[in-house]
Tab-separated table of C-alpha atoms in Angstrom:
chain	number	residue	atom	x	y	z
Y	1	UNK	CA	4.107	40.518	17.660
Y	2	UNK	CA	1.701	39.130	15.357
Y	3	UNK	CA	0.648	35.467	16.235
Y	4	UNK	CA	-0.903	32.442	13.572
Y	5	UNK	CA	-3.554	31.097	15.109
Y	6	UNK	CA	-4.990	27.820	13.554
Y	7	UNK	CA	-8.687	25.091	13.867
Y	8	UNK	CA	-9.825	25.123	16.992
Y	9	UNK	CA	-7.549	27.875	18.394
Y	10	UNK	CA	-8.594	30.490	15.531
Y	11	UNK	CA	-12.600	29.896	15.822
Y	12	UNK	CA	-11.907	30.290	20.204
Y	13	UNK	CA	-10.215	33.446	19.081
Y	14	UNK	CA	-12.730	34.800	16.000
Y	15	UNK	CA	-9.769	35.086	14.021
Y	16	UNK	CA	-6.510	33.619	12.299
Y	17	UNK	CA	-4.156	35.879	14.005
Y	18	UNK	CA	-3.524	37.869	17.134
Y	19	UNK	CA	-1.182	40.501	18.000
Y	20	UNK	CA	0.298	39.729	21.605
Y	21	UNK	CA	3.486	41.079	23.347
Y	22	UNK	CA	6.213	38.461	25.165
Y	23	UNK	CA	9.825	38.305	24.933
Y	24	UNK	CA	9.881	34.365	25.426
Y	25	UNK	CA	7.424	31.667	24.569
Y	26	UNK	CA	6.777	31.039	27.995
Y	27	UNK	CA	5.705	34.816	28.457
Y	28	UNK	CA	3.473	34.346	24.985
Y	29	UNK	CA	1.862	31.004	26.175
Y	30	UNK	CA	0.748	33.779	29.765
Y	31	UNK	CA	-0.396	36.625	27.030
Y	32	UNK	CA	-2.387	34.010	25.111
Y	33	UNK	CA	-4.222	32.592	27.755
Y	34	UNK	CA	-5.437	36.034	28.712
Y	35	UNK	CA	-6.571	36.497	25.471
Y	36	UNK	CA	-8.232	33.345	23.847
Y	37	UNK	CA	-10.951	32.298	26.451
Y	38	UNK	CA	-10.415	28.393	27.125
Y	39	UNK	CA	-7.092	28.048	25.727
Y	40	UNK	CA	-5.479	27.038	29.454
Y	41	UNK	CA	-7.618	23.827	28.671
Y	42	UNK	CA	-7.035	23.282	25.451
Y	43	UNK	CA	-3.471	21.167	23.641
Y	44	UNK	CA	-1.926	23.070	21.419
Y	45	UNK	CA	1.743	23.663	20.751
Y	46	UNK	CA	3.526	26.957	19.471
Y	47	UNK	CA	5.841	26.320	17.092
Y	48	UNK	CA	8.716	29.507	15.935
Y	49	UNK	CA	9.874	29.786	12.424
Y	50	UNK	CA	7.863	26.399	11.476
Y	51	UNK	CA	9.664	24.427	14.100
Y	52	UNK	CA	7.625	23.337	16.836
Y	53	UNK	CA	8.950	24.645	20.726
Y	54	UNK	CA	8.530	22.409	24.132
Y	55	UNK	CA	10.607	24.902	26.083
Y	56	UNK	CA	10.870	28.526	27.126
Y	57	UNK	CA	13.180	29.974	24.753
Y	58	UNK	CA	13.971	34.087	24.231
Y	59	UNK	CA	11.710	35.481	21.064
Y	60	UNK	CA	13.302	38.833	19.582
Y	61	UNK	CA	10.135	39.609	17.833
Y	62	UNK	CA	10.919	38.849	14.233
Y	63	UNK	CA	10.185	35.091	14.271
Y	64	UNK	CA	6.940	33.322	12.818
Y	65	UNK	CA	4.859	32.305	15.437
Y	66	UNK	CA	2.069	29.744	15.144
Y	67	UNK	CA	-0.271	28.680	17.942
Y	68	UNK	CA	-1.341	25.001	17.132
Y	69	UNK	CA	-4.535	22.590	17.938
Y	70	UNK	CA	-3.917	19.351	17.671
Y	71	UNK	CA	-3.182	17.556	13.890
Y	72	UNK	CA	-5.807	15.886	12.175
Y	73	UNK	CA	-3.664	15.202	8.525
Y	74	UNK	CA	-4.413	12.092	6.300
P	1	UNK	CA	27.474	25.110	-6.098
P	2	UNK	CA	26.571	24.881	-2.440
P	3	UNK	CA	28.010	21.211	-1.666
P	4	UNK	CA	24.390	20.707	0.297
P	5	UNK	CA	21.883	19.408	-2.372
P	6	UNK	CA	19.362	21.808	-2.795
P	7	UNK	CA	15.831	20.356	-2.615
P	8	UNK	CA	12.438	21.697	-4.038
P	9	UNK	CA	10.007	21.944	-2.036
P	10	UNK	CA	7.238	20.803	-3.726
P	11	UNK	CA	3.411	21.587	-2.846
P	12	UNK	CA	1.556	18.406	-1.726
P	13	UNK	CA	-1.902	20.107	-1.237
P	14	UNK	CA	-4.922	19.682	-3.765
P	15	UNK	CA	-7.718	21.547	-3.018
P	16	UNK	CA	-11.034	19.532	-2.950
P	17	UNK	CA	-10.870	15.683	-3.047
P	18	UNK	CA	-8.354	13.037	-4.231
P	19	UNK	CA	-9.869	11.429	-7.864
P	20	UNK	CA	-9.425	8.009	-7.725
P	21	UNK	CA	-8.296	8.356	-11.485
P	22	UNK	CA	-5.577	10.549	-10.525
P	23	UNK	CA	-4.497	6.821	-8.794
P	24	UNK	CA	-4.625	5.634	-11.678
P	25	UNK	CA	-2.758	8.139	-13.915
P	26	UNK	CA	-0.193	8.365	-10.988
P	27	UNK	CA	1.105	4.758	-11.305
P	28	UNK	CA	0.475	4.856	-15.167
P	29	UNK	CA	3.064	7.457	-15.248
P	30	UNK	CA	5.991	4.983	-14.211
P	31	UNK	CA	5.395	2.552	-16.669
P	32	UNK	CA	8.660	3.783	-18.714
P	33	UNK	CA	10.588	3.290	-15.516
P	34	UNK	CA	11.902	-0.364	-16.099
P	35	UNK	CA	13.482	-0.644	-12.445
P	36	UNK	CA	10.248	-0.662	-10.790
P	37	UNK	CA	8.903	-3.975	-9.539
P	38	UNK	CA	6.865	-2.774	-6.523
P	39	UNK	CA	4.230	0.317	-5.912
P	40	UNK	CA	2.647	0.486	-2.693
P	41	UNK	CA	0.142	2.955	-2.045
P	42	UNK	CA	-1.833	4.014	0.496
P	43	UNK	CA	-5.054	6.052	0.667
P	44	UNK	CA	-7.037	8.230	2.692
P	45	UNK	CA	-10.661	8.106	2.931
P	46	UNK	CA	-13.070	10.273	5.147
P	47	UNK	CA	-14.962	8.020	7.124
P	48	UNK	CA	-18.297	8.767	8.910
P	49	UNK	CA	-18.015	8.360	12.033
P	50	UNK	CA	-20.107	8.950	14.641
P	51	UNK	CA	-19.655	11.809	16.767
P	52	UNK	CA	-21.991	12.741	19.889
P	53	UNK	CA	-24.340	10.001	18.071
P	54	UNK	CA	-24.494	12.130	14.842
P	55	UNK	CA	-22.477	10.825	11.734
P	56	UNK	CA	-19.662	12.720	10.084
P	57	UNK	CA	-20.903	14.608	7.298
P	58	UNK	CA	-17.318	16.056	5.626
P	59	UNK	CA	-14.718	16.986	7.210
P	60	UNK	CA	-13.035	20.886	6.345
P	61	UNK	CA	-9.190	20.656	6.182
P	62	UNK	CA	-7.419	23.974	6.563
P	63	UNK	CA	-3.737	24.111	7.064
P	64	UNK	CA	-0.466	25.866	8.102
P	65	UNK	CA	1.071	25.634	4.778
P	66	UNK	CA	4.418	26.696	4.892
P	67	UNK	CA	5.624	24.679	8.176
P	68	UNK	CA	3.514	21.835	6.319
P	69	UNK	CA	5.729	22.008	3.050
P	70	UNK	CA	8.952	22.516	5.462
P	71	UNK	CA	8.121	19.633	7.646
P	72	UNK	CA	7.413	17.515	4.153
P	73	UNK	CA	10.930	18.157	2.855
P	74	UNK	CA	12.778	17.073	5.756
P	75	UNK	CA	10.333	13.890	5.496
P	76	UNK	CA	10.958	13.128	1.794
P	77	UNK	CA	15.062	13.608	2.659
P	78	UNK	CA	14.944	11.493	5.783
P	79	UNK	CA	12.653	9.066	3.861
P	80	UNK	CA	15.207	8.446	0.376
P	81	UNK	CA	18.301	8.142	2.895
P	82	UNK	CA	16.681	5.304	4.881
P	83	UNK	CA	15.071	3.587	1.616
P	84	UNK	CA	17.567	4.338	-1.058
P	85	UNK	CA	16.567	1.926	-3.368
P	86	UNK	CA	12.928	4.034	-3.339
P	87	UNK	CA	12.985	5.647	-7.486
P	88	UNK	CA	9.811	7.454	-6.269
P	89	UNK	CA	7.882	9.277	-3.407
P	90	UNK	CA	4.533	10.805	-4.078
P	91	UNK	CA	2.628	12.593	-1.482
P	92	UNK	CA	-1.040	14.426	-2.076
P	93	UNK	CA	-2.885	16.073	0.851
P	94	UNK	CA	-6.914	17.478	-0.090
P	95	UNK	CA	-7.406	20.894	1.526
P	96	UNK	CA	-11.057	22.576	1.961
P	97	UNK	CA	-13.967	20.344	2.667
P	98	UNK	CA	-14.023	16.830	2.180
P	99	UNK	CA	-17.079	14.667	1.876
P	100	UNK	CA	-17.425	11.124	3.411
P	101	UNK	CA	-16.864	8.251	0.983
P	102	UNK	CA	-14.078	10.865	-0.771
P	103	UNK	CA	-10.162	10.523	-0.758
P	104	UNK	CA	-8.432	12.725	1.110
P	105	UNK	CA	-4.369	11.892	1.570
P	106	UNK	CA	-2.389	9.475	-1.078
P	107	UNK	CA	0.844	8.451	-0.710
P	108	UNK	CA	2.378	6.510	-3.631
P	109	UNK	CA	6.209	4.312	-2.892
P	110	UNK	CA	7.794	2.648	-5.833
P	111	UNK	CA	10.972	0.657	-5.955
P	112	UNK	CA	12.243	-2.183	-7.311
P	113	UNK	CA	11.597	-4.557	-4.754
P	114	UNK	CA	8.313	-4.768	-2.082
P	115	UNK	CA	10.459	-4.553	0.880
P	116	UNK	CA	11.342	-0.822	0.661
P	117	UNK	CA	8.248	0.724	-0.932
P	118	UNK	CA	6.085	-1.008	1.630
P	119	UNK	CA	8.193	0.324	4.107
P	120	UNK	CA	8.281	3.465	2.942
P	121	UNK	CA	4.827	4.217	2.669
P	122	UNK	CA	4.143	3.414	6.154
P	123	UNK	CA	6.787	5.382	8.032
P	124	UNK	CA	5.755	7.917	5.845
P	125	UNK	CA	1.954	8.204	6.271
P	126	UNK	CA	2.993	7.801	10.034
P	127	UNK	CA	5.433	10.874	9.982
P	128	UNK	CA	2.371	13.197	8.480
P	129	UNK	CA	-0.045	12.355	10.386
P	130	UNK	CA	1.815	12.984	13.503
P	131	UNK	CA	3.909	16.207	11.969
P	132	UNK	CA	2.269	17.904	9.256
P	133	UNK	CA	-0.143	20.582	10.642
P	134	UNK	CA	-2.995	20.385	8.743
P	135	UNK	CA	-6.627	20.504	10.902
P	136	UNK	CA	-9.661	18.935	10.441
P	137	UNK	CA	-13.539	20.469	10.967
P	138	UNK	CA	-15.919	17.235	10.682
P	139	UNK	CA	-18.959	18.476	9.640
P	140	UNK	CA	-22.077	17.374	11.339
P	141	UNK	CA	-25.745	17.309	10.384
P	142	UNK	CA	-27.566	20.874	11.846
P	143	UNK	CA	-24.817	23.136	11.300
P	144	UNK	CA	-22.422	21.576	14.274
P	145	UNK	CA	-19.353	20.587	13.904
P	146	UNK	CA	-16.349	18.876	16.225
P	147	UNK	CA	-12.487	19.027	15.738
P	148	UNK	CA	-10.676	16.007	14.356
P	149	UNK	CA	-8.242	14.905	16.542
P	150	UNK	CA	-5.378	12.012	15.239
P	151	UNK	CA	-5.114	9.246	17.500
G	1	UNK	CA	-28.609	-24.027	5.553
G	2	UNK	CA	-25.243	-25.519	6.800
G	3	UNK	CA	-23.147	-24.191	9.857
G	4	UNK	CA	-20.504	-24.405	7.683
G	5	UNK	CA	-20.078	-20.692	5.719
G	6	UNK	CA	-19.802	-21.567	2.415
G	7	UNK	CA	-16.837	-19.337	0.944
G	8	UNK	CA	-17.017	-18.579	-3.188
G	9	UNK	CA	-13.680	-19.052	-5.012
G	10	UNK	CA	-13.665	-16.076	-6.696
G	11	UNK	CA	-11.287	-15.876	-10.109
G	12	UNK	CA	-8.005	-13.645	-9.634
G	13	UNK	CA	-6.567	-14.158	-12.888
G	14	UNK	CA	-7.200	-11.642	-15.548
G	15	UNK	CA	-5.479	-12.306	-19.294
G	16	UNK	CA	-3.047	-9.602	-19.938
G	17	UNK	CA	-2.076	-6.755	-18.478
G	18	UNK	CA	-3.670	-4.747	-15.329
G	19	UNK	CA	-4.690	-1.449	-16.659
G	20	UNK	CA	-3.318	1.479	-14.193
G	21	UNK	CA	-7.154	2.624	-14.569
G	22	UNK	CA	-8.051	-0.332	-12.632
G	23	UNK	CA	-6.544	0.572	-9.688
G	24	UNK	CA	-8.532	3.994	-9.801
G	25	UNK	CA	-11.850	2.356	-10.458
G	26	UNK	CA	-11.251	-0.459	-8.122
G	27	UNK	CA	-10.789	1.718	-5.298
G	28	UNK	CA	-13.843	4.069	-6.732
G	29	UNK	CA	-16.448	1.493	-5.783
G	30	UNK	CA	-15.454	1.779	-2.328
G	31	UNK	CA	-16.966	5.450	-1.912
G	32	UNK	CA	-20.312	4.482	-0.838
G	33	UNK	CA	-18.701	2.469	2.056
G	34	UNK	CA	-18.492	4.971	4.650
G	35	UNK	CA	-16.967	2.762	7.480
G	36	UNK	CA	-13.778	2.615	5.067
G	37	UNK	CA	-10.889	4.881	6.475
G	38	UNK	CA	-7.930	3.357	4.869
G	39	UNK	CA	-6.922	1.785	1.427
G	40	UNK	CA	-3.440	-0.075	1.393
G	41	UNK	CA	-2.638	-1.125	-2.580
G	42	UNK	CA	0.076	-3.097	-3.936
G	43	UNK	CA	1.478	-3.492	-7.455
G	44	UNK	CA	3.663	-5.669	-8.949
G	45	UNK	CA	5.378	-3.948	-11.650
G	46	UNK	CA	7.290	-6.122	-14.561
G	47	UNK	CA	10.725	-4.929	-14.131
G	48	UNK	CA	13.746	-4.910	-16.819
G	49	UNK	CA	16.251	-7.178	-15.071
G	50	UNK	CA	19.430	-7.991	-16.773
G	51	UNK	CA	19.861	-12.032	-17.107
G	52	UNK	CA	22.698	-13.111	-18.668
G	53	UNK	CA	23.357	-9.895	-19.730
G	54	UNK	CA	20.084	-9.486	-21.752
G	55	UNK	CA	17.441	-7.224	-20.591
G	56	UNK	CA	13.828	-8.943	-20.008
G	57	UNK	CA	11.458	-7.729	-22.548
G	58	UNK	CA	8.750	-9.351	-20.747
G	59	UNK	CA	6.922	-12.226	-18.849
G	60	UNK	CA	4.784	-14.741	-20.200
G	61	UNK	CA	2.656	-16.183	-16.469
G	62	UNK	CA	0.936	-19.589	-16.570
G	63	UNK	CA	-0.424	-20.879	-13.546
G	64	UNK	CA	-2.112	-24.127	-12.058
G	65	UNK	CA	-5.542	-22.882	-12.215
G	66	UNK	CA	-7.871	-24.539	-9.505
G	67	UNK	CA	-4.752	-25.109	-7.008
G	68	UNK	CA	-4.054	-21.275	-7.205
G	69	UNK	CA	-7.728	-20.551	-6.909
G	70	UNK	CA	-8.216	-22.927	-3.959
G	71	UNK	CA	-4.996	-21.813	-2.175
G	72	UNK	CA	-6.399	-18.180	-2.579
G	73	UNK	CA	-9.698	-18.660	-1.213
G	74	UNK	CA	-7.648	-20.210	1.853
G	75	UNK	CA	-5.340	-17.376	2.237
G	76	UNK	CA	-8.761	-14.739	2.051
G	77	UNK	CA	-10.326	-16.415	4.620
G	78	UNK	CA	-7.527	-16.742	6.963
G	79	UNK	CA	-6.677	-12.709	6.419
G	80	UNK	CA	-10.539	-11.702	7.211
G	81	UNK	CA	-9.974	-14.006	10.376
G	82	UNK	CA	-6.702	-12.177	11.488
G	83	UNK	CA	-7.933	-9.033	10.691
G	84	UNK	CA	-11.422	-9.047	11.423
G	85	UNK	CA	-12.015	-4.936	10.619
G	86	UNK	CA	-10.780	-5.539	7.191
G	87	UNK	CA	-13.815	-4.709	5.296
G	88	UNK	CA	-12.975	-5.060	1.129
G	89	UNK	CA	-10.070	-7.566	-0.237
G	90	UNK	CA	-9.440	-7.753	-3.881
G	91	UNK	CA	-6.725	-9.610	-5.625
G	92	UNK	CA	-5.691	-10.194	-9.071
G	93	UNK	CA	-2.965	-11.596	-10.912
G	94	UNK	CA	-2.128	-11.654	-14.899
G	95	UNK	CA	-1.903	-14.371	-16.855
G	96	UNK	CA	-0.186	-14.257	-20.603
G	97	UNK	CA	2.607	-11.799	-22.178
G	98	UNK	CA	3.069	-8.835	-19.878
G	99	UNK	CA	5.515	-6.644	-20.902
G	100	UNK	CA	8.168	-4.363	-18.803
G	101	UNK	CA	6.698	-1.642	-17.303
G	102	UNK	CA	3.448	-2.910	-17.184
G	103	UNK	CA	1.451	-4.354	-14.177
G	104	UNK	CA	0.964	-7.813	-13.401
G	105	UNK	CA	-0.508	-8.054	-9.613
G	106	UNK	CA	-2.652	-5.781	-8.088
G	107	UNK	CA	-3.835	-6.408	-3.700
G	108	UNK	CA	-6.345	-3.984	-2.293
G	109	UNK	CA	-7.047	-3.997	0.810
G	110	UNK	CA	-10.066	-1.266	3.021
G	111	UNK	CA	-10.445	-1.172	6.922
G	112	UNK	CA	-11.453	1.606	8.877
G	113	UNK	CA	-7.776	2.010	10.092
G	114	UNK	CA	-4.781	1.920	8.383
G	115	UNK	CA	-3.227	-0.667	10.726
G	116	UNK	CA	-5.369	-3.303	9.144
G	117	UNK	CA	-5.173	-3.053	5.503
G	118	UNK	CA	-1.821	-2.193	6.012
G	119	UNK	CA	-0.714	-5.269	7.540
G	120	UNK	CA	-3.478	-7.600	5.631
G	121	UNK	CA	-1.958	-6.888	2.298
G	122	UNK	CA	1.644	-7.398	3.644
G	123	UNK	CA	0.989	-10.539	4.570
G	124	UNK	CA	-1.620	-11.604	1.404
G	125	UNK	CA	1.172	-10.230	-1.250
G	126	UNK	CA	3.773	-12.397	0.409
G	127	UNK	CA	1.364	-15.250	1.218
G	128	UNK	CA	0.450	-15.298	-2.621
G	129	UNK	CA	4.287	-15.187	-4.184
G	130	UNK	CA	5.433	-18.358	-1.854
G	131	UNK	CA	2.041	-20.328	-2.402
G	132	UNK	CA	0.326	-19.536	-5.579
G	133	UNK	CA	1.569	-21.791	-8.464
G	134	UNK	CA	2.324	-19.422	-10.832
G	135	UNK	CA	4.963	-19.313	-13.292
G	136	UNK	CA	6.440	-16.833	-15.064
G	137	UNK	CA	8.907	-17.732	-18.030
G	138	UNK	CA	11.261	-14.069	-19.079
G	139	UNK	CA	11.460	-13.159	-22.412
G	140	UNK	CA	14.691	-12.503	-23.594
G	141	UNK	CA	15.852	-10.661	-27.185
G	142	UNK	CA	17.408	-13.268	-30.007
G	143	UNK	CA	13.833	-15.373	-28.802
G	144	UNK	CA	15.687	-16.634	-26.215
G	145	UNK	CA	13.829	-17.391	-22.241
G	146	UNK	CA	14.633	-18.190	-18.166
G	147	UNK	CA	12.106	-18.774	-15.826
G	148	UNK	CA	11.984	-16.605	-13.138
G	149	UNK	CA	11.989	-17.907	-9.481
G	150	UNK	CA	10.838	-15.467	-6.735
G	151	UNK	CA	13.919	-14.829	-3.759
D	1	UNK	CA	-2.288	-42.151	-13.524
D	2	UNK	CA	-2.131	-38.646	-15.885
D	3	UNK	CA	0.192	-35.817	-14.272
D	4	UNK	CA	0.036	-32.171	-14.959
D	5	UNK	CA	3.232	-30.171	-15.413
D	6	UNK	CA	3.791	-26.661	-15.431
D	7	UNK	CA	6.316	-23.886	-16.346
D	8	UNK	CA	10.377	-24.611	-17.242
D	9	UNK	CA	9.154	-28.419	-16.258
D	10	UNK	CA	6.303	-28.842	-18.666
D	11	UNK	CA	8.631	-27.125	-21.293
D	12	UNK	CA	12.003	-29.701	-20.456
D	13	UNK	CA	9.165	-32.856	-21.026
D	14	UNK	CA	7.109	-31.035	-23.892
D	15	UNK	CA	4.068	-31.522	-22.777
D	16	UNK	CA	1.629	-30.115	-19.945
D	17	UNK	CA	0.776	-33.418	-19.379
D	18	UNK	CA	1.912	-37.008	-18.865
D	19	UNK	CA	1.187	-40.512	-18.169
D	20	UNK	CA	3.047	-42.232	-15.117
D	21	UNK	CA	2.830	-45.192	-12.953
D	22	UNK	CA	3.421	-45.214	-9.361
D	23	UNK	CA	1.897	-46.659	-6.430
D	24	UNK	CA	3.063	-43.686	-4.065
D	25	UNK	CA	4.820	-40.157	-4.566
D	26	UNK	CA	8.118	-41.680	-3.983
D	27	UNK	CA	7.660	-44.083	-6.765
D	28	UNK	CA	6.326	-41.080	-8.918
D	29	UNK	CA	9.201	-39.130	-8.748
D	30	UNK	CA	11.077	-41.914	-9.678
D	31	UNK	CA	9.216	-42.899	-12.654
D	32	UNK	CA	9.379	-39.101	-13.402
D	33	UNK	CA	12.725	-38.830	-13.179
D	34	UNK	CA	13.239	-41.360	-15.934
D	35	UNK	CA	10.866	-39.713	-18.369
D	36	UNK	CA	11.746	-36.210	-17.948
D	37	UNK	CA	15.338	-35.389	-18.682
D	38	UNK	CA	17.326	-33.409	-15.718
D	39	UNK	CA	14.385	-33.448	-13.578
D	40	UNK	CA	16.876	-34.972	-10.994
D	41	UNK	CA	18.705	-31.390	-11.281
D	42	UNK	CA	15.476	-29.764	-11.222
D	43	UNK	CA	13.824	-28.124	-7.882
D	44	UNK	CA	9.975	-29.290	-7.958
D	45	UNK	CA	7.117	-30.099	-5.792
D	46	UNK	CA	4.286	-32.318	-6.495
D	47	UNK	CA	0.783	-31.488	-5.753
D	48	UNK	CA	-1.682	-34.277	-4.286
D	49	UNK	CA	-5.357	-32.938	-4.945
D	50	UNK	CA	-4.054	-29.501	-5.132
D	51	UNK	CA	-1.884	-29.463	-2.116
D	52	UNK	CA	1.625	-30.020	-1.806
D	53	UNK	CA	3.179	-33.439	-0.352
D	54	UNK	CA	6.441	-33.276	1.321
D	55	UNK	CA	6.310	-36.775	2.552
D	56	UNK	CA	5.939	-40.248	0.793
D	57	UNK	CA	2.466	-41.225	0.596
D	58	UNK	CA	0.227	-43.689	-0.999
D	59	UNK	CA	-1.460	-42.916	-4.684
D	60	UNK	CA	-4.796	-44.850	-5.463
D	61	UNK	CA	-4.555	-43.099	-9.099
D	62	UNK	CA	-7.816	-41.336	-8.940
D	63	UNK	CA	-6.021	-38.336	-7.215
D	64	UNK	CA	-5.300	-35.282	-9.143
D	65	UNK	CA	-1.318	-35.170	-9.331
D	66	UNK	CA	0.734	-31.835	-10.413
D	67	UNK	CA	4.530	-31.426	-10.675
D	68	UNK	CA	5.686	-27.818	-9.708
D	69	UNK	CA	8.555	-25.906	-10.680
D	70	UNK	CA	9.185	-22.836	-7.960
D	71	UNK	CA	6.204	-20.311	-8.302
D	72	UNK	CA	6.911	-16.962	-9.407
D	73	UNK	CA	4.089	-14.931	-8.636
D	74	UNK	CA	3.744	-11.516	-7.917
């Protein structure tokens, strides 16, 4: 599933999305990590239809998914 | 006829800097409201510090727009039911790059007493700094850069 | 050459209205100051209460002139000693016929963080309303007056 | 000794200024109170060399004296 990827995050990645596989945040936060080198040290937060996640919950595919640094606003 | 008011979600980002006219011309605007007695306002402005001993030059602001506007919504709602005596909330947010010295984040309270639009304007500049995701690039001299990070 | 820091009473009193330009410009002059993070404003808007049943048209201010000067330049100096960081505070006050709707007391305050000028003009906009002898007589239709008292 | 007035007080005595004896605060506010019609109603403060006296104290007459209605400010 296609993947936001934002700051930091996006320039570790080269780019400001991703296509990974998981069928749960927890398995996307593994599938990440083996794709953005550095991200297993980095905060970020993923956050499903524009509501940020803290625990491992079941993704069916069709949500909007957003990998995200720390904020920096105002 | 939903019995939920339907709000607008209404786009808070400007791209480039925050005129300190547009101040100005914001608070002229509610001159012709005659149940004001209190704006308070408060104002971003990109300092320059010093990162890794070099000073900040700009800093880039990108965003993720849509949760941004979402998150803003809920904020404006949450923020007229706990101040409803507030006749106005104004929120502006720069996107793109920012130079030091320049403004980049207003928000503007008014209502007829101090109380409530001093109030407001704090728990709301708290509430998007800490939930509105929008990143920041600070620009250094020599092409470097580091990632702005809210404390 | 005294230990003492000799402290300027600067004039806060400006005859008429505050222009909502002002506010802009005031805050303008601040761009060069790159340790500045944060601008907190307030302003006091003439409001449209009803007394007796008659909407105020306007207020006419008078004030004791050197008392309210000398009390200010007390109040400044005890706000830059509780908040040290603070690095610009301007206040002014109108004197004269200000009408509803338009602006009669303006408090800018700059710090690096918000924290500061946050709390510093809190504390100066309530400091000036219970100690600055000012006066403000309400202008009533049919030529007729009260004086307003602050709660 | 001359003694400035201000706002709803200057207007009751029609004039912003006025000429008093009184050897002490307390005897000023009684030799106000008999020039200045329903100034015993009133609520005022007076100002001693710009600062406000709560408590009797002595007047030479070369002090600065003001009589204050409540401030409105703001």
């Amino acid at each position: 599933m296609k993947v936001l990827l934002f700051g930091l995050i996006a320039e570790k990645a080269g780019a400001s999305e991703i296509d990974v596989q998981g069928s749960s945040t927890g398995e996307l936060r593994q599938a990440l990590t083996g794709r953005i080198v550095g991200l297993d040290r980095m905060m970020y937060a993923i956050a499903v239809d524009r509501r940020i996640v803290h625990e491992d919950i079941p993704l069916t595919g069709s949500e909007e998914i957003a990998v995200l640094p720390p904020f920096a606003g105002g | 006829m939903s019995a939920t008011k339907q709000h607008k979600v209404r786009d808070i980002f400007v791209e480039g800097p925050i005129d300190p006219d547009f101040v100005g011309e914001s608070i002229a605007k509610h001159a012709t409201r005659h149940d004001i007695g209190a704006h308070e306002v408060f104002l971003g402005q990109v300092r320059g510090d010093e990162v890794d001993g070099k000073p900040v030059q700009a800093i880039a602001y990108t965003a993720y727009r849509d949760m941004a506007l979402e998150r803003m919504t809920a904020i404006r709602e949450e923020a007229f039911a706990r101040w409803p005596s507030m006749t106005c909330l104004h929120v502006h947010h720069s996107l793109g790059t920012i130079k030091t010295g320049e403004l980049c984040f207003m928000v503007l309270a008014s209502a007829p007493h101090r109380q409530a639009a001093r109030e407001a304007v704090a728990w709301v500049v708290d509430r998007v700094k800490s939930e509105l995701p929008i990143f920041g690039k600070e620009i250094l001299p020599d092409s470097t850069h580091a990632w702005k990070v809210n404390r």
